[in-house]
Amino acid sequence: MKKKLLVSSLVSLLLLSGTSSVLAHPGRTDANGGHTCWTNCAKWGLEYGEYHYHGGGSSSSSKSSSSSSSSTSSSSSSSSSSKSTKPKETKPQYTQSSLKVYVNDKKVNFANKPLQFEESNLIPLRDISKALGASFTYDAGSGTIGLTKNKYKVTLTLGSKTVFYNGMSSTLSTAPKAINGITYIPVQAIKGLGASMKFTSSNNTLNIEI
């Protein structure tokens, strides 16, 4: 009986000694009575970077905490960037013009109304060419427009303010444009065909003599 008691006592002492060694390994503790293990962690039965309490209680890994924090931050950032912003509405840069055009005192009936762009009037190329008795060419690849009548030739390019009158360059107030499949040219380009023009602002009328 005494031997059994002695053996039991020795086993209990060994268990207490082992537990004490795990809970009381070297290292300063913080105000909460715990700290993070950075050295000889396996020796004390701990994982590297594991936060634990010497007096018992739950422990947590600082690595896991850091990873969780990073994941939360990333998720928050992703959620913020995924918010869609409503695009700003932009007004058309051109408006329909009430310009009336007469060629040799005959009113031009446009299939497509003239447009006003940046305070300049644009007129449909096909309609005005027919009214002027001029021929025109259009190269879709380069955007080059050619107007010819008798000895006069006008060369324009879509999107460019540069115009050539019989090979001599000049500058337009606005560039020719293709809008909704219709090619428009500025009215001032017509003078290159040897035409004289008179604009009456009171009734927004353009008289062309050619």
Short mmCIF file of C-alpha atoms in Angstrom, two decimals:
data_model
loop_
_atom_site.label_atom_id
_atom_site.label_comp_id
_atom_site.label_asym_id
_atom_site.label_seq_id
_atom_site.Cartn_x
_atom_site.Cartn_y
_atom_site.Cartn_z
CA MET A 1 0.00 0.00 0.00
CA LYS A 2 2.82 2.39 0.93
CA LYS A 3 4.56 1.59 -2.37
CA LYS A 4 1.41 2.42 -4.35
CA LEU A 5 1.01 5.71 -2.50
CA LEU A 6 4.66 6.53 -3.12
CA VAL A 7 4.37 5.78 -6.85
CA SER A 8 1.19 7.86 -7.13
CA SER A 9 2.87 10.77 -5.37
CA LEU A 10 5.87 10.62 -7.72
CA VAL A 11 3.63 10.55 -10.81
CA SER A 12 1.64 13.54 -9.54
CA LEU A 13 4.83 15.48 -8.86
CA LEU A 14 6.13 14.75 -12.36
CA LEU A 15 2.86 15.88 -13.97
CA LEU A 16 2.80 19.08 -11.94
CA SER A 17 6.41 19.74 -12.79
CA GLY A 18 5.73 19.27 -16.55
CA THR A 19 2.69 21.54 -16.49
CA SER A 20 4.54 24.17 -14.55
CA SER A 21 7.39 24.14 -17.05
CA VAL A 22 5.00 24.82 -19.93
CA LEU A 23 3.17 27.59 -18.17
CA ALA A 24 6.23 29.21 -16.67
CA HIS A 25 8.74 29.36 -19.52
CA PRO A 26 10.97 32.48 -19.62
CA GLY A 27 9.63 35.77 -20.94
CA ARG A 28 7.98 38.92 -19.66
CA THR A 29 4.22 39.05 -19.58
CA ASP A 30 2.02 41.98 -20.50
CA ALA A 31 -0.69 43.66 -18.43
CA ASN A 32 -3.04 40.79 -19.23
CA GLY A 33 -0.62 38.20 -17.85
CA GLY A 34 0.35 36.78 -21.23
CA HIS A 35 2.85 37.21 -24.05
CA THR A 36 3.87 35.90 -27.48
CA CYS A 37 6.38 33.07 -27.83
CA TRP A 38 9.28 33.84 -30.20
CA THR A 39 12.11 31.54 -28.97
CA ASN A 40 12.31 27.79 -28.18
CA CYS A 41 8.54 27.57 -28.59
CA ALA A 42 8.50 23.84 -29.36
CA LYS A 43 10.41 23.20 -26.15
CA TRP A 44 7.52 24.64 -24.17
CA GLY A 45 4.84 22.92 -26.23
CA LEU A 46 3.90 26.13 -28.09
CA GLU A 47 3.81 27.22 -31.71
CA TYR A 48 6.06 30.00 -32.98
CA GLY A 49 4.23 33.33 -32.66
CA GLU A 50 1.57 31.91 -30.32
CA TYR A 51 0.14 34.28 -27.75
CA HIS A 52 -0.64 32.61 -24.43
CA TYR A 53 -1.24 33.22 -20.74
CA HIS A 54 1.02 31.89 -18.03
CA GLY A 55 -1.86 31.53 -15.65
CA GLY A 56 -3.86 29.37 -18.07
CA GLY A 57 -6.72 30.54 -20.30
CA SER A 58 -7.04 30.70 -24.03
CA SER A 59 -4.20 31.48 -26.40
CA SER A 60 -4.15 32.79 -29.95
CA SER A 61 -1.61 33.10 -32.71
CA SER A 62 -0.54 36.62 -33.61
CA LYS A 63 0.00 35.39 -37.15
CA SER A 64 -3.64 34.33 -37.41
CA SER A 65 -4.74 37.67 -35.99
CA SER A 66 -2.58 39.56 -38.48
CA SER A 67 -3.85 37.44 -41.38
CA SER A 68 -7.47 37.97 -40.32
CA SER A 69 -6.94 41.73 -40.07
CA SER A 70 -5.32 41.82 -43.51
CA SER A 71 -8.17 39.79 -45.00
CA THR A 72 -10.77 42.12 -43.48
CA SER A 73 -8.93 45.18 -44.80
CA SER A 74 -8.65 43.66 -48.27
CA SER A 75 -12.34 42.75 -48.29
CA SER A 76 -13.30 46.28 -47.23
CA SER A 77 -11.09 47.81 -49.94
CA SER A 78 -12.53 45.49 -52.59
CA SER A 79 -16.08 46.34 -51.53
CA SER A 80 -15.32 50.06 -51.70
CA SER A 81 -13.75 49.87 -55.15
CA SER A 82 -16.63 47.79 -56.52
CA LYS A 83 -19.11 50.60 -55.92
CA SER A 84 -20.16 51.90 -59.31
CA THR A 85 -20.19 55.60 -60.02
CA LYS A 86 -22.87 57.08 -62.22
CA PRO A 87 -21.33 58.53 -65.40
CA LYS A 88 -21.86 62.21 -66.01
CA GLU A 89 -24.33 63.06 -68.73
CA THR A 90 -22.78 64.99 -71.60
CA LYS A 91 -24.76 67.30 -73.82
CA PRO A 92 -24.34 66.99 -77.62
CA GLN A 93 -21.80 69.48 -78.95
CA TYR A 94 -23.99 70.29 -81.94
CA THR A 95 -27.59 71.46 -82.34
CA GLN A 96 -29.95 71.71 -85.28
CA SER A 97 -29.59 75.02 -87.10
CA SER A 98 -32.42 77.15 -88.47
CA LEU A 99 -30.14 78.41 -91.26
CA LYS A 100 -31.87 78.98 -94.60
CA VAL A 101 -29.69 78.72 -97.70
CA TYR A 102 -30.38 80.17 -101.15
CA VAL A 103 -28.26 79.45 -104.22
CA ASN A 104 -28.77 81.96 -107.02
CA ASP A 105 -32.02 83.02 -105.29
CA LYS A 106 -33.33 79.45 -105.14
CA LYS A 107 -33.93 77.96 -101.70
CA VAL A 108 -32.06 74.76 -100.94
CA ASN A 109 -34.29 72.04 -99.53
CA PHE A 110 -32.03 69.95 -97.31
CA ALA A 111 -32.87 66.30 -96.79
CA ASN A 112 -30.95 66.67 -93.52
CA LYS A 113 -31.11 69.95 -91.63
CA PRO A 114 -27.95 72.05 -91.21
CA LEU A 115 -26.28 71.90 -87.80
CA GLN A 116 -24.65 74.46 -85.56
CA PHE A 117 -21.35 73.51 -83.96
CA GLU A 118 -19.20 75.90 -81.93
CA GLU A 119 -21.11 78.88 -83.39
CA SER A 120 -20.41 77.68 -86.94
CA ASN A 121 -22.98 76.35 -89.40
CA LEU A 122 -22.42 72.93 -90.94
CA ILE A 123 -24.36 71.90 -94.05
CA PRO A 124 -24.84 68.43 -95.59
CA LEU A 125 -22.19 67.78 -98.25
CA ARG A 126 -24.43 65.91 -100.70
CA ASP A 127 -27.29 68.43 -100.61
CA ILE A 128 -25.14 71.54 -101.00
CA SER A 129 -23.03 69.97 -103.78
CA LYS A 130 -26.17 69.25 -105.78
CA ALA A 131 -27.52 72.78 -105.22
CA LEU A 132 -24.21 74.32 -106.31
CA GLY A 133 -23.90 72.10 -109.37
CA ALA A 134 -20.58 70.82 -108.02
CA SER A 135 -19.24 67.28 -107.96
CA PHE A 136 -17.82 65.74 -104.83
CA THR A 137 -15.72 62.76 -103.80
CA TYR A 138 -15.29 61.14 -100.42
CA ASP A 139 -12.59 58.68 -99.34
CA ALA A 140 -13.86 56.81 -96.28
CA GLY A 141 -10.39 55.42 -95.53
CA SER A 142 -8.66 58.79 -95.18
CA GLY A 143 -11.74 60.94 -94.54
CA THR A 144 -10.78 63.17 -97.48
CA ILE A 145 -13.52 65.21 -99.15
CA GLY A 146 -13.15 66.77 -102.59
CA LEU A 147 -15.45 69.43 -104.09
CA THR A 148 -15.01 70.48 -107.71
CA LYS A 149 -16.75 73.03 -109.94
CA ASN A 150 -15.21 74.26 -113.18
CA LYS A 151 -11.63 75.33 -112.39
CA TYR A 152 -12.14 75.36 -108.62
CA LYS A 153 -11.29 72.55 -106.26
CA VAL A 154 -11.75 72.38 -102.50
CA THR A 155 -10.14 69.61 -100.43
CA LEU A 156 -11.15 68.95 -96.83
CA THR A 157 -10.57 66.20 -94.27
CA LEU A 158 -12.95 64.97 -91.59
CA GLY A 159 -11.87 66.21 -88.17
CA SER A 160 -9.37 68.72 -89.58
CA LYS A 161 -9.73 72.50 -89.81
CA THR A 162 -7.19 72.66 -92.63
CA VAL A 163 -8.68 73.21 -96.10
CA PHE A 164 -7.04 73.51 -99.51
CA TYR A 165 -8.40 75.88 -102.15
CA ASN A 166 -6.82 74.85 -105.46
CA GLY A 167 -3.86 73.53 -103.45
CA MET A 168 -3.48 76.62 -101.24
CA SER A 169 -4.01 75.85 -97.55
CA SER A 170 -6.28 77.83 -95.27
CA THR A 171 -7.97 77.30 -91.90
CA LEU A 172 -11.67 76.73 -91.26
CA SER A 173 -13.58 77.87 -88.17
CA THR A 174 -14.57 74.27 -87.51
CA ALA A 175 -13.74 70.90 -89.05
CA PRO A 176 -15.99 68.79 -91.31
CA LYS A 177 -17.85 66.06 -89.44
CA ALA A 178 -19.67 62.79 -90.05
CA ILE A 179 -22.75 62.68 -87.80
CA ASN A 180 -25.24 59.82 -87.90
CA GLY A 181 -23.86 58.72 -91.26
CA ILE A 182 -24.17 62.20 -92.82
CA THR A 183 -21.11 64.21 -93.88
CA TYR A 184 -21.28 67.91 -92.98
CA ILE A 185 -18.95 70.70 -94.08
CA PRO A 186 -18.67 74.30 -92.80
CA VAL A 187 -20.42 76.82 -95.07
CA GLN A 188 -17.27 78.93 -95.42
CA ALA A 189 -15.64 76.15 -97.46
CA ILE A 190 -18.02 76.93 -100.34
CA LYS A 191 -16.20 80.16 -101.16
CA GLY A 192 -13.39 77.99 -102.53
CA LEU A 193 -15.65 77.12 -105.47
CA GLY A 194 -15.61 80.75 -106.62
CA ALA A 195 -18.89 81.57 -104.86
CA SER A 196 -19.82 84.85 -103.21
CA MET A 197 -21.80 84.62 -100.00
CA LYS A 198 -23.93 87.04 -98.02
CA PHE A 199 -25.28 86.21 -94.58
CA THR A 200 -28.26 88.07 -93.10
CA SER A 201 -28.36 87.57 -89.34
CA SER A 202 -31.84 89.07 -88.85
CA ASN A 203 -33.50 86.11 -90.60
CA ASN A 204 -30.55 83.67 -90.41
CA THR A 205 -30.30 83.42 -94.19
CA LEU A 206 -27.29 82.66 -96.38
CA ASN A 207 -27.41 83.80 -100.01
CA ILE A 208 -24.90 82.20 -102.37
CA GLU A 209 -24.13 83.44 -105.87
CA ILE A 210 -22.13 81.14 -108.12
#
